[in-house]
Coordinates of C-alpha atoms in Angstrom, one line a residue:
M215 CA 21.2 18.9 -31.2
R216 CA 22.3 15.5 -31.6
S217 CA 24.0 15.5 -27.7
Q218 CA 20.9 17.4 -26.5
F219 CA 18.6 14.5 -27.8
R220 CA 20.3 11.4 -26.5
A221 CA 20.6 13.9 -23.0
L222 CA 16.7 13.4 -23.1
V223 CA 16.7 9.7 -24.0
L224 CA 19.2 9.4 -20.7
L225 CA 16.5 11.4 -18.4
V226 CA 13.3 9.4 -19.9
L227 CA 15.2 6.1 -19.9
I228 CA 16.2 7.1 -16.1
A229 CA 12.8 8.0 -15.7
L230 CA 11.0 4.6 -16.8
A231 CA 13.6 3.0 -14.1
L232 CA 13.0 5.0 -11.4
G233 CA 8.9 4.1 -12.4
S234 CA 9.6 0.2 -11.8
N235 CA 12.4 -0.8 -9.8
G236 CA 13.2 2.8 -8.4
L237 CA 11.2 5.2 -5.9
A238 CA 7.9 3.9 -5.0
Q239 CA 5.2 6.6 -5.8
E240 CA 2.8 8.3 -3.4
F241 CA 0.9 6.0 -1.4
R242 CA -1.2 6.8 0.9
I243 CA -4.9 4.7 2.7
P244 CA -8.2 6.6 1.3
E245 CA -11.0 5.8 2.9
I246 CA -13.7 4.0 2.0
S247 CA -16.1 7.0 1.6
E248 CA -13.3 8.4 -0.7
L249 CA -13.4 5.7 -3.5
P250 CA -15.8 6.6 -6.2
R251 CA -18.8 4.0 -7.1
V252 CA -18.9 3.6 -11.3
E253 CA -20.2 1.7 -13.9
K254 CA -20.6 1.1 -17.8
N255 CA -21.5 4.9 -18.0
S256 CA -19.8 7.0 -15.5
P257 CA -17.7 9.4 -15.6
R258 CA -14.0 7.8 -16.4
P259 CA -11.8 8.1 -12.3
S260 CA -9.0 10.2 -12.5
T261 CA -6.0 8.6 -13.8
Y262 CA -4.8 8.4 -9.4
H263 CA -8.1 5.7 -9.3
L264 CA -7.6 3.5 -12.3
R265 CA -3.8 3.4 -12.1
N266 CA -4.1 2.2 -8.0
S267 CA -7.5 0.7 -8.8
A268 CA -8.7 2.7 -6.0
F269 CA -12.6 2.4 -7.2
I270 CA -15.8 0.1 -6.4
L271 CA -18.2 -1.5 -9.0
K272 CA -21.6 0.3 -8.3
F273 CA -23.8 -2.7 -8.1
K274 CA -27.5 -3.3 -9.2
K275 CA -29.7 -5.0 -6.9
D276 CA -31.8 -8.2 -8.9
E277 CA -33.6 -10.2 -6.8
P278 CA -33.9 -14.3 -7.1
R279 CA -36.4 -15.8 -9.5
G280 CA -37.7 -17.5 -6.3
N281 CA -37.4 -19.1 -2.8
G282 CA -36.1 -22.5 -3.8
Y283 CA -33.0 -25.3 -2.7
V284 CA -31.4 -26.9 -5.5
I285 CA -28.2 -28.8 -5.0
L286 CA -26.6 -29.6 -8.6
T287 CA -24.7 -32.4 -8.7
D288 CA -22.3 -35.3 -10.7
H289 CA -21.2 -37.7 -7.7
T290 CA -22.0 -41.3 -7.4
E291 CA -20.4 -42.8 -4.6
A292 CA -23.1 -43.3 -1.4
G293 CA -21.2 -41.2 1.0
Y294 CA -21.0 -38.1 -1.1
L295 CA -25.0 -38.5 -2.3
Q296 CA -25.9 -39.7 1.5
S297 CA -25.1 -36.3 2.7
L298 CA -25.8 -34.4 -0.7
E299 CA -29.5 -36.3 0.9
R300 CA -29.5 -34.8 4.5
L301 CA -28.4 -31.4 3.3
S302 CA -31.6 -30.8 0.8
K303 CA -33.7 -32.5 3.0
H304 CA -33.2 -30.1 5.6
R305 CA -33.2 -26.8 3.0
K306 CA -36.5 -28.5 1.4
G307 CA -34.4 -28.6 -1.8
T308 CA -34.6 -30.3 -4.9
I309 CA -31.2 -32.7 -6.1
I310 CA -30.6 -32.6 -10.0
K311 CA -27.9 -35.3 -11.1
T312 CA -25.8 -34.5 -14.3
K313 CA -23.4 -36.7 -16.0
D314 CA -20.1 -34.3 -15.8
L315 CA -20.0 -31.0 -14.0
A316 CA -17.0 -30.5 -16.2
N317 CA -19.3 -30.1 -19.0
V318 CA -22.4 -28.0 -18.5
H319 CA -20.4 -25.0 -20.0
Q320 CA -21.7 -27.3 -23.5
P321 CA -24.5 -26.1 -25.2
E322 CA -27.0 -29.0 -24.8
I323 CA -26.0 -29.8 -20.5
L324 CA -27.0 -25.8 -20.1
E325 CA -29.4 -25.7 -21.8
E326 CA -31.3 -29.2 -20.5
L327 CA -30.5 -27.9 -16.3
R328 CA -31.5 -24.1 -17.5
N329 CA -34.7 -25.4 -18.8
K330 CA -34.9 -27.5 -15.2
L331 CA -33.6 -24.7 -12.7
K332 CA -36.3 -22.1 -14.8
K333 CA -39.1 -24.9 -13.4
L334 CA -37.7 -24.9 -9.8
K335 CA -37.5 -21.2 -9.5
P336 CA -34.1 -21.3 -7.2
K337 CA -33.2 -18.5 -4.7
Y338 CA -30.2 -20.5 -4.2
V339 CA -28.3 -23.2 -6.2
A340 CA -25.2 -25.3 -4.3
L341 CA -22.9 -26.6 -7.0
A342 CA -21.5 -29.9 -5.9
P343 CA -18.4 -31.8 -8.3
R344 CA -17.0 -34.1 -8.0
M345 CA -13.1 -33.2 -7.8
E346 CA -12.2 -34.4 -10.9
S347 CA -15.4 -32.1 -12.4
Y348 CA -14.1 -28.7 -10.3
R349 CA -11.7 -26.6 -13.6
E350 CA -12.3 -23.1 -14.6
N351 CA -14.9 -24.4 -17.3
M352 CA -17.2 -25.5 -15.2
V353 CA -16.8 -22.1 -12.8
L354 CA -17.6 -20.5 -16.1
G355 CA -20.5 -22.6 -17.3
A356 CA -22.3 -22.1 -13.8
W357 CA -22.3 -19.0 -14.4
E358 CA -23.3 -18.2 -17.8
L359 CA -26.4 -20.9 -16.5
L360 CA -27.5 -19.0 -13.1
T361 CA -27.1 -15.7 -15.4
T362 CA -29.7 -17.1 -17.9
L363 CA -32.6 -17.7 -16.5
D364 CA -34.3 -14.5 -17.0
E365 CA -33.0 -11.8 -19.9
D366 CA -31.9 -9.5 -17.7
R367 CA -27.4 -10.5 -17.9
Y368 CA -27.4 -10.7 -13.6
L369 CA -27.4 -13.6 -11.4
D370 CA -30.9 -15.5 -11.0
A371 CA -29.8 -17.6 -7.7
Y372 CA -27.4 -17.3 -5.6
P373 CA -24.5 -19.8 -5.9
G374 CA -22.1 -21.5 -3.9
I375 CA -19.9 -24.5 -4.0
L376 CA -19.7 -27.7 -2.2
L377 CA -16.1 -29.8 -2.8
A378 CA -14.6 -31.7 -1.0
S379 CA -11.2 -34.1 -1.6
S380 CA -13.0 -37.5 0.6
S381 CA -16.9 -38.7 2.0
A382 CA -15.5 -38.1 5.4
S383 CA -14.7 -34.6 4.7
F384 CA -17.8 -34.0 2.5
K385 CA -19.9 -34.9 5.7
Q386 CA -18.2 -32.3 7.7
L387 CA -18.6 -30.0 5.4
I388 CA -21.9 -30.2 4.9
E389 CA -22.7 -31.2 8.2
R390 CA -21.4 -27.1 9.0
S391 CA -23.5 -25.3 7.1
I392 CA -26.4 -27.1 7.9
N393 CA -25.1 -25.8 11.3
Y394 CA -24.1 -22.9 10.8
Q395 CA -24.3 -19.9 13.5
S396 CA -23.5 -16.7 12.2
I397 CA -20.5 -15.2 15.0
P398 CA -21.2 -11.9 17.3
Q399 CA -19.3 -8.5 15.0
T400 CA -16.9 -8.8 18.1
K401 CA -15.9 -12.1 17.8
L402 CA -14.8 -11.4 13.9
K403 CA -11.2 -12.4 13.8
P404 CA -9.7 -11.0 9.8
F405 CA -6.6 -12.3 8.7
A406 CA -4.7 -10.2 5.4
I407 CA -1.8 -11.2 3.4
S408 CA -0.5 -8.8 0.1
Q409 CA 2.0 -9.5 -2.1
V410 CA 3.9 -6.3 -2.9
P411 CA 6.1 -7.4 -6.6
S412 CA 8.1 -4.5 -7.1
N413 CA 8.2 -1.0 -6.3
T414 CA 5.4 0.9 -8.3
E415 CA 2.4 -2.2 -7.0
S416 CA 1.1 -1.5 -3.7
R417 CA -2.5 -1.9 -4.5
S418 CA -2.6 -5.0 -2.7
L419 CA -1.0 -2.9 0.9
Q420 CA -3.4 -0.3 -0.1
K421 CA -5.9 -2.9 0.1
A422 CA -4.9 -4.0 3.2
G423 CA -4.5 -0.9 5.0
I424 CA -8.0 0.0 4.1
L425 CA -9.5 -3.1 5.7
R426 CA -7.1 -2.5 8.4
N427 CA -8.7 1.1 9.0
F428 CA -12.3 -0.2 7.9
F429 CA -11.8 -3.5 10.8
A430 CA -10.6 -1.0 13.2
S431 CA -14.1 1.0 13.1
Y432 CA -15.7 -1.7 15.1
G433 CA -13.2 -2.1 17.7
I434 CA -11.2 -5.9 15.5
K435 CA -7.8 -5.7 14.6
T436 CA -6.4 -7.1 11.5
P437 CA -3.3 -9.5 11.2
T438 CA -1.4 -8.7 8.1
V439 CA 1.6 -10.6 6.5
A440 CA 3.1 -8.0 3.6
I441 CA 5.5 -10.1 1.8
Y442 CA 8.2 -8.4 -0.7
T443 CA 9.7 -9.8 -4.0
P444 CA 13.3 -9.3 -3.9
S445 CA 11.2 -6.4 -6.7
A446 CA 10.7 -4.7 -3.8
T447 CA 13.6 -2.9 -2.8
N448 CA 12.0 0.4 -1.8
A449 CA 8.3 -0.2 -2.0
P450 CA 5.7 1.4 0.7
Q451 CA 5.1 0.3 4.1
L452 CA 2.6 -0.4 6.4
K453 CA 2.4 1.1 9.6
G454 CA 0.6 -0.5 13.4
D455 CA 0.5 -3.2 15.3
D456 CA -0.4 -6.9 15.0
L457 CA 2.3 -6.3 11.0
W458 CA 4.8 -8.7 9.5
E459 CA 6.7 -8.2 7.1
I460 CA 8.7 -10.5 5.0
R461 CA 11.7 -9.9 2.2
L462 CA 11.9 -12.8 -0.5
S463 CA 15.5 -13.3 -1.4
R464 CA 15.1 -14.6 -5.1
K465 CA 11.7 -14.9 -7.7
G466 CA 10.3 -18.0 -6.8
N467 CA 11.2 -18.5 -3.0
F468 CA 7.4 -18.9 -2.1
I469 CA 6.2 -19.0 1.7
K470 CA 6.4 -22.8 2.5
K471 CA 6.4 -21.7 6.9
F472 CA 5.2 -18.5 8.6
D473 CA 7.2 -17.5 11.6
P474 CA 5.4 -18.5 15.4
K475 CA 3.3 -15.3 15.7
P476 CA 1.6 -14.6 12.4
R477 CA 1.2 -18.9 11.9
Q478 CA -0.6 -18.5 15.2
A479 CA -3.0 -15.5 14.0
L480 CA -3.5 -16.8 10.7
H481 CA -4.3 -20.2 12.8
D482 CA -6.6 -18.4 14.8
S483 CA -8.7 -16.4 12.1
Q484 CA -11.8 -17.0 10.0
L485 CA -12.1 -14.6 7.3
V486 CA -8.4 -14.6 5.5
I487 CA -8.3 -12.4 3.1
M488 CA -5.1 -12.2 0.2
H489 CA -4.3 -9.3 -2.4
G490 CA -1.8 -10.5 -4.9
H491 CA -1.1 -12.7 -7.8
G492 CA -0.6 -16.1 -8.2
I493 CA 0.3 -19.4 -10.1
P494 CA -1.1 -22.9 -9.4
G495 CA 0.3 -23.7 -5.9
M496 CA 0.7 -20.4 -4.7
S497 CA -1.3 -17.1 -4.4
C498 CA 0.1 -14.0 -3.0
S499 CA 3.7 -15.3 -2.9
V500 CA 2.6 -18.2 -0.4
D501 CA 3.3 -21.7 -1.4
I502 CA -0.1 -24.2 -0.6
D503 CA 1.8 -25.9 1.8
G504 CA 2.1 -22.7 3.9
I505 CA -1.2 -22.6 4.3
P506 CA -3.0 -25.0 7.2
T507 CA -4.9 -26.8 6.6
K508 CA -5.8 -27.7 10.1
S509 CA -7.2 -24.2 11.3
K510 CA -10.6 -22.0 12.0
N511 CA -10.1 -20.2 8.8
Q512 CA -14.3 -20.8 7.4
V513 CA -13.9 -17.9 4.6
I514 CA -10.9 -17.6 2.2
L515 CA -10.8 -14.6 -0.1
S516 CA -8.2 -14.4 -2.4
G517 CA -8.1 -12.0 -5.7
S518 CA -5.4 -14.4 -7.3
C519 CA -5.2 -16.3 -9.7
F520 CA -4.6 -20.0 -9.9
S521 CA -6.1 -19.2 -6.1
A522 CA -4.4 -21.9 -4.2
V523 CA -6.5 -23.5 -1.3
P524 CA -5.6 -27.3 0.4
M525 CA -8.3 -29.8 0.2

């Protein structure tokens, strides 16, 4: 009996080892239409869908309270304020100044700003913090502010953040906002970056595959970089064109410079989608120095913690 028990324990340990660092689990790219839409009262998704986060949160339509445009800022320098005044004039908006947006989560400041926004009834709220004010508490406080303008728990205005490290860069940002024009669908150039941490953690790769298939249905190519950590020795792989794989030699060896072809594709893309983990200064195994500071990137969607974006 003792020897049988030892054998059973050994089999369990082998299974656990294979599950974390050995053979990769079944890997497939589902169609978007296959993914269940879930909300609070939805039936529990299957184990497969939960393990791979292969579901989509169901949203409820919630219209903003009004049609106004409001800018919240703690800037005091003339260069920044001139740009904000130009934006406000263009949008026929209102500027609300507060001493420090980093403290927007404080109850007394939250209540003061909430009362002002209730009176103005904005459809859009642009947050223009100083660099030193742009912290996690500011983002969380702004979220609380904009979800408590009425009784429900949904956003009551469309938010945006206007942030730059100098008044000159800020002016350029405002000018781009004012002169914004949508691009034709056929001109869109997306780019995906997926981090594969281990043999069993392939969700980011799966998401890249879903994006590639989705954009391909509109005739749009999605160049993709898949970055494999040292633990991902037997992880799944995507197939197709415009696909580059990077194998890291050791933990913490983040990408600071891409090879010429993926670097050019990243430089030329307007939409960058990144899936993976992050720490301060790194997102999806890409060091902040690996993200081009001068590129055609207009939108970067990063799902990792501590997303790194050059300023």
